[in-house]
Short mmCIF file of C-alpha atoms in Angstrom, two decimals:
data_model
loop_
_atom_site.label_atom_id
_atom_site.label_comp_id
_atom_site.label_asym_id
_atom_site.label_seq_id
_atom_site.Cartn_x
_atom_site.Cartn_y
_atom_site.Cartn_z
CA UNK A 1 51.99 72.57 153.42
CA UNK A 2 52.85 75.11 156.28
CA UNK A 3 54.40 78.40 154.79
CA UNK A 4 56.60 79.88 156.84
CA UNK A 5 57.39 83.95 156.20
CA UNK A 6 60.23 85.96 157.38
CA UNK A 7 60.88 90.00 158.06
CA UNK A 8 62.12 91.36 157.16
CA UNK A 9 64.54 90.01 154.23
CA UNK A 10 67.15 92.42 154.57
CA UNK A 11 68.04 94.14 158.32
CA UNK A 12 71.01 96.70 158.34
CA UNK A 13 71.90 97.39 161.88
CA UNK A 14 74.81 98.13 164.12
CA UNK A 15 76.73 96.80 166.82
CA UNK A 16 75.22 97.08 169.99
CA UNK A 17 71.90 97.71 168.36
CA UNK A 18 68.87 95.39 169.98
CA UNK A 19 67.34 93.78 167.07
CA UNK A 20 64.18 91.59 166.34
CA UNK A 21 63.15 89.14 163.50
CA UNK A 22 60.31 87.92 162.58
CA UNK A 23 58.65 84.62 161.22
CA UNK A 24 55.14 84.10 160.90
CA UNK A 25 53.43 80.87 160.21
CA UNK A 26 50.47 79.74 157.41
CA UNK A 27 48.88 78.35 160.42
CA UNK A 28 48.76 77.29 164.21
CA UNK A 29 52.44 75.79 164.72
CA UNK A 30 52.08 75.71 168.53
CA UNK A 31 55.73 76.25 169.84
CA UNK A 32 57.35 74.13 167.15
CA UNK A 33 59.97 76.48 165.60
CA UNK A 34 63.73 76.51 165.66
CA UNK A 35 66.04 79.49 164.45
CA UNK A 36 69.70 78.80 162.58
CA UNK A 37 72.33 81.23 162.34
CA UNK A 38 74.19 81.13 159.04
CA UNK A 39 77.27 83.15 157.98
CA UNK A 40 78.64 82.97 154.55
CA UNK A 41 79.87 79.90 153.07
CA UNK A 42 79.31 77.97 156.40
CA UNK A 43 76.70 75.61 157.69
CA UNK A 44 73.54 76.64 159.21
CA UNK A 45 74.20 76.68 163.16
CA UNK A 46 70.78 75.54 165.70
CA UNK A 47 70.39 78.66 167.79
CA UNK A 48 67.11 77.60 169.52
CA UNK A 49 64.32 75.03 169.49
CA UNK A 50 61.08 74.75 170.37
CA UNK A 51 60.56 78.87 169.93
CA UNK A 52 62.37 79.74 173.11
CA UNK A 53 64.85 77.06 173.49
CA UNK A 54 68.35 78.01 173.72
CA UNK A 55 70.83 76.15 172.73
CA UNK A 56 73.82 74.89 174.93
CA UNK A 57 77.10 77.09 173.91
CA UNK A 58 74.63 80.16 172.58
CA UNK A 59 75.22 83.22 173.64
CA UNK A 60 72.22 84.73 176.20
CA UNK A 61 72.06 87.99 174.31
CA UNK A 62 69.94 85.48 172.16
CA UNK A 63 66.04 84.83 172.82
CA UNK A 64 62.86 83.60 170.81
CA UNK A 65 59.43 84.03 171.65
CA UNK A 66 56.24 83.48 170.16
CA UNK A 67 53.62 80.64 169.65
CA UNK A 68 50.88 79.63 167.61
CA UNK A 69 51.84 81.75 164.26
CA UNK A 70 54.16 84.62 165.22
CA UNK A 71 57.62 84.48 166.47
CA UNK A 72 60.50 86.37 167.26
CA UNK A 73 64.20 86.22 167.49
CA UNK A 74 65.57 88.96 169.10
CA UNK A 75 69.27 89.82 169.43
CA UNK A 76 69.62 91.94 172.57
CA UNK A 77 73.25 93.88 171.43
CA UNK A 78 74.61 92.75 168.45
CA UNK A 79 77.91 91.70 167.95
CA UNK A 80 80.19 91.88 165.38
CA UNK A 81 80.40 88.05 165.20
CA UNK A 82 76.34 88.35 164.31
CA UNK A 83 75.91 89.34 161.52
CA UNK A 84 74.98 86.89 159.33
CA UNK A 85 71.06 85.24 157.89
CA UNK A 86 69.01 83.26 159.79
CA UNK A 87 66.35 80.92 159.41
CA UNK A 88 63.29 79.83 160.76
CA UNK A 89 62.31 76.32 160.63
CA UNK A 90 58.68 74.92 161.73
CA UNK A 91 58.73 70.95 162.52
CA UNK A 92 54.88 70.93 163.49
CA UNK A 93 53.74 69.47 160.39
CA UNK A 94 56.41 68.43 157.79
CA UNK A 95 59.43 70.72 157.86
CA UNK A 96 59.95 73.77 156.43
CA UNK A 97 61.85 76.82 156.38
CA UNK A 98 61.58 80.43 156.05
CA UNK A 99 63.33 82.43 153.15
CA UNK A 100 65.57 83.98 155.76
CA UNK A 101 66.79 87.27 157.08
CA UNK A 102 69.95 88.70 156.50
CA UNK A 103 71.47 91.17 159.48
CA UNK A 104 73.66 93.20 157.85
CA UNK A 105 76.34 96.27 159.04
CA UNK A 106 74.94 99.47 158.53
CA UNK B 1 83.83 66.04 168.97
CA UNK B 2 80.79 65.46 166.94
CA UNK B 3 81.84 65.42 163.03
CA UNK B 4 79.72 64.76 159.97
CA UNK B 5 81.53 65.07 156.56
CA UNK B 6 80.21 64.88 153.31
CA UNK B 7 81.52 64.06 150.34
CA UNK B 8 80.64 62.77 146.37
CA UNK B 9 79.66 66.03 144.92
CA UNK B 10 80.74 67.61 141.78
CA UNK B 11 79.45 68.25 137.72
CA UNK B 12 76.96 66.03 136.65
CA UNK B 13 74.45 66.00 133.49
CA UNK B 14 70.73 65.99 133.67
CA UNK B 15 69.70 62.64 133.98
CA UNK B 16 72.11 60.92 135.11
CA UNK B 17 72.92 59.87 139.20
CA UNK B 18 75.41 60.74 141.71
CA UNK B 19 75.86 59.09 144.80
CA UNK B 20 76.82 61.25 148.37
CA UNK B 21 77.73 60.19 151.35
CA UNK B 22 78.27 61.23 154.87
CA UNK B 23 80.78 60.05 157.29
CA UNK B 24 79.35 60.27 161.21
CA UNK B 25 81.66 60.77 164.38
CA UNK B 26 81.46 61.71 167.84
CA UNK B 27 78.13 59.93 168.53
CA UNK B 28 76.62 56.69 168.14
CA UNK B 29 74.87 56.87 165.28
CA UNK B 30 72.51 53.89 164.56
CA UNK B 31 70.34 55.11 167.89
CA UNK B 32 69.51 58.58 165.61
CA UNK B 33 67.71 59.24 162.57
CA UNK B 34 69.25 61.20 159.90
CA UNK B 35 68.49 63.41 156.86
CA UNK B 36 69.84 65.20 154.33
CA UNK B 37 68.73 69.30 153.80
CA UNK B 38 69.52 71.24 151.01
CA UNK B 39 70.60 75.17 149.99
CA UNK B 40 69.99 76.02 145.79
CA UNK B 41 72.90 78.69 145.35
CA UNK B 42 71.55 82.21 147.41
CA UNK B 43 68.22 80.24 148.04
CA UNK B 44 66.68 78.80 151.51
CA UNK B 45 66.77 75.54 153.14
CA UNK B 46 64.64 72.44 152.20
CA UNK B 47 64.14 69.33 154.05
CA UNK B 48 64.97 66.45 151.56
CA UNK B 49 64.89 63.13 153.32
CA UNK B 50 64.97 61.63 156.38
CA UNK B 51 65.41 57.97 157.33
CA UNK B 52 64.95 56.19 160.58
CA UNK B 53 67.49 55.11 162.90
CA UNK B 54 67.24 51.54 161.99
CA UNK B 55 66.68 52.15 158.25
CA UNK B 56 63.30 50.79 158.44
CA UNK B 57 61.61 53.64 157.18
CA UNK B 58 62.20 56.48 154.78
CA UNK B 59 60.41 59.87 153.98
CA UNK B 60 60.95 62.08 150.86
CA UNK B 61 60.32 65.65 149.78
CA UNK B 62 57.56 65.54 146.97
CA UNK B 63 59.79 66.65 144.46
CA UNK B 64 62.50 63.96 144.36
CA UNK B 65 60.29 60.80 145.55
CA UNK B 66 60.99 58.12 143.12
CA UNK B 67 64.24 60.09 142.27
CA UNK B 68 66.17 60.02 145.38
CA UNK B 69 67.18 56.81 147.74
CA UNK B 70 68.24 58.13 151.52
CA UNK B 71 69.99 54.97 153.19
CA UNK B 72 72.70 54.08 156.00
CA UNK B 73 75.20 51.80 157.16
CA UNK B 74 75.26 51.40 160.57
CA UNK B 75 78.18 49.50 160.76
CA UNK B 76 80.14 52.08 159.64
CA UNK B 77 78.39 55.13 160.30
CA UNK B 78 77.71 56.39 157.23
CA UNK B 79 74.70 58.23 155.69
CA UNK B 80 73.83 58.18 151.83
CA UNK B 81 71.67 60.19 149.21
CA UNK B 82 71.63 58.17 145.83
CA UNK B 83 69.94 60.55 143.18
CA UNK B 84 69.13 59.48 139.85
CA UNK B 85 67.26 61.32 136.88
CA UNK B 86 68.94 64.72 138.20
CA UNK B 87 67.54 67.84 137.43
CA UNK B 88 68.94 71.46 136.96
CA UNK B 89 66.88 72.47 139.96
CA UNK B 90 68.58 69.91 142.15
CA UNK B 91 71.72 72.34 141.90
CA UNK B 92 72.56 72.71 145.57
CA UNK B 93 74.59 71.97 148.30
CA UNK B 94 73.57 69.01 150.17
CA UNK B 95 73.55 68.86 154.38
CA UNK B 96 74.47 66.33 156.15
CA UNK B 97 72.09 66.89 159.18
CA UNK B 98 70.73 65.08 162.53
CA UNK B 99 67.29 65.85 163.68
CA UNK B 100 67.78 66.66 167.50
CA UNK B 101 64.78 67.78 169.62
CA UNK B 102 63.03 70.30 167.63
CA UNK B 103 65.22 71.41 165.35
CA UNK B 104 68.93 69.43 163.26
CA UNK B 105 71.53 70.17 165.88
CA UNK B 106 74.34 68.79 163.77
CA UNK B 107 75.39 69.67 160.35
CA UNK B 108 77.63 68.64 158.07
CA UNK B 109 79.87 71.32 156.17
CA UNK B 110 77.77 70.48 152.86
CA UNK B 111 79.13 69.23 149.35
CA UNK B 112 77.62 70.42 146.37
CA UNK B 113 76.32 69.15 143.32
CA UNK B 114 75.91 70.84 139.99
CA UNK B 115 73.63 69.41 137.42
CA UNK B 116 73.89 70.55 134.19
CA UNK B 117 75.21 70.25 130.39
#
């Protein structure tokens, strides 16, 4: 099974700091990650596919990047709507997710 | 407006069933497989199941094959997880999700199920 592993677990950050996150893969995924946004007591909410993918209704300050077994989300100024976990999900092989990383307010 | 809701969950005791269910709006659901993901309390997300759009074909998580039955009705839009011989470490809430291109881009708000004495 693919492992996926997120950094870090715990970000403290402020608002309109740039801020990246990272996943890393067991092995080769190609481009076949997604990222979810998830704020307490909601459901998770598909930010991007396909590493760099946005999707329709996200906000631009919002990219991923990466391929193969490294990949990055990166927030470019935070807002205060952001803070929240998120998730990375590989689909190459299976599916599986990543522990997560929670952005908090410092 | 695309809307899945969930619903079923609750208290139950190890080893018995509970049936959940998920209601599908807003698209037309028999072209689209489905699954169902799931979130242990301050845990991650795990895939659980996913069946095909025409119900022909299912796929389970190793840890609640022969345990869990994912199934739909098409006619009326509805998706189902039927779990017997629960466990205390299928505590969770349960997802409601549709796989989109890379990635579920719809979830459901989530219902969740206790297991225990």
């Amino acid at each position: 099974d693919i492992q996926m592993t997120q950094s870090p677990s715990l970000l403290s950050a402020s608002v309109g700091d740039r801020v990246t996150l990272n996943c890393k893969a067991s092995q080769n995924i190609y481009k076949n990650l997604a990222w979810y946004q998830q704020k307490l007591g909601e459901a998770p909410k598909f930010l991007i596919s396909n590493a760099n993918s946005l999707q329709t209704g996200i906000p631009s300050r919002f990219s991923g990047s990466g391929s193969g077994t490294d990949f990055t989300l990166t927030i470019s100024s935070l807002q205060p709507e952001d803070f929240a976990t998120y998730f990375c999900q590989q689909y190459y092989s299976g599916d599986t997710f990543g522990a997560g990383t929670k952005l908090e307010l410092k | 407006e695309v809307q899945l809701v969930e619903s079923g969950g609750g208290l139950v005791q190890p080893g018995r069933s509970l049936k959940i269910s998920c209601a599908v709006s807003g698209f037309t659901f028999k072209n689209y497989d489905m699954a169902w993901v799931c979130q242990a309390p301050k845990k991650g997300l795990e895939w659980v199941a996913t069946i095909t759009f025409d119900g022909s074909t299912t796929y389970y998580r190793d840890s609640v094959k022969g345990r869990f039955t994912i199934s739909r009705d098409n006619a009326k839009s509805i998706l189902y997880l039927q779990m017997d011989s629960l466990r205390s470490e299928d505590t969770a809430t349960y997802y409601c999700v549709r796989p989109g291109y890379g990635g579920y881009d719809y979830w459901g708000q989530g219902v969740m199920v206790t297991v225990s004495s």
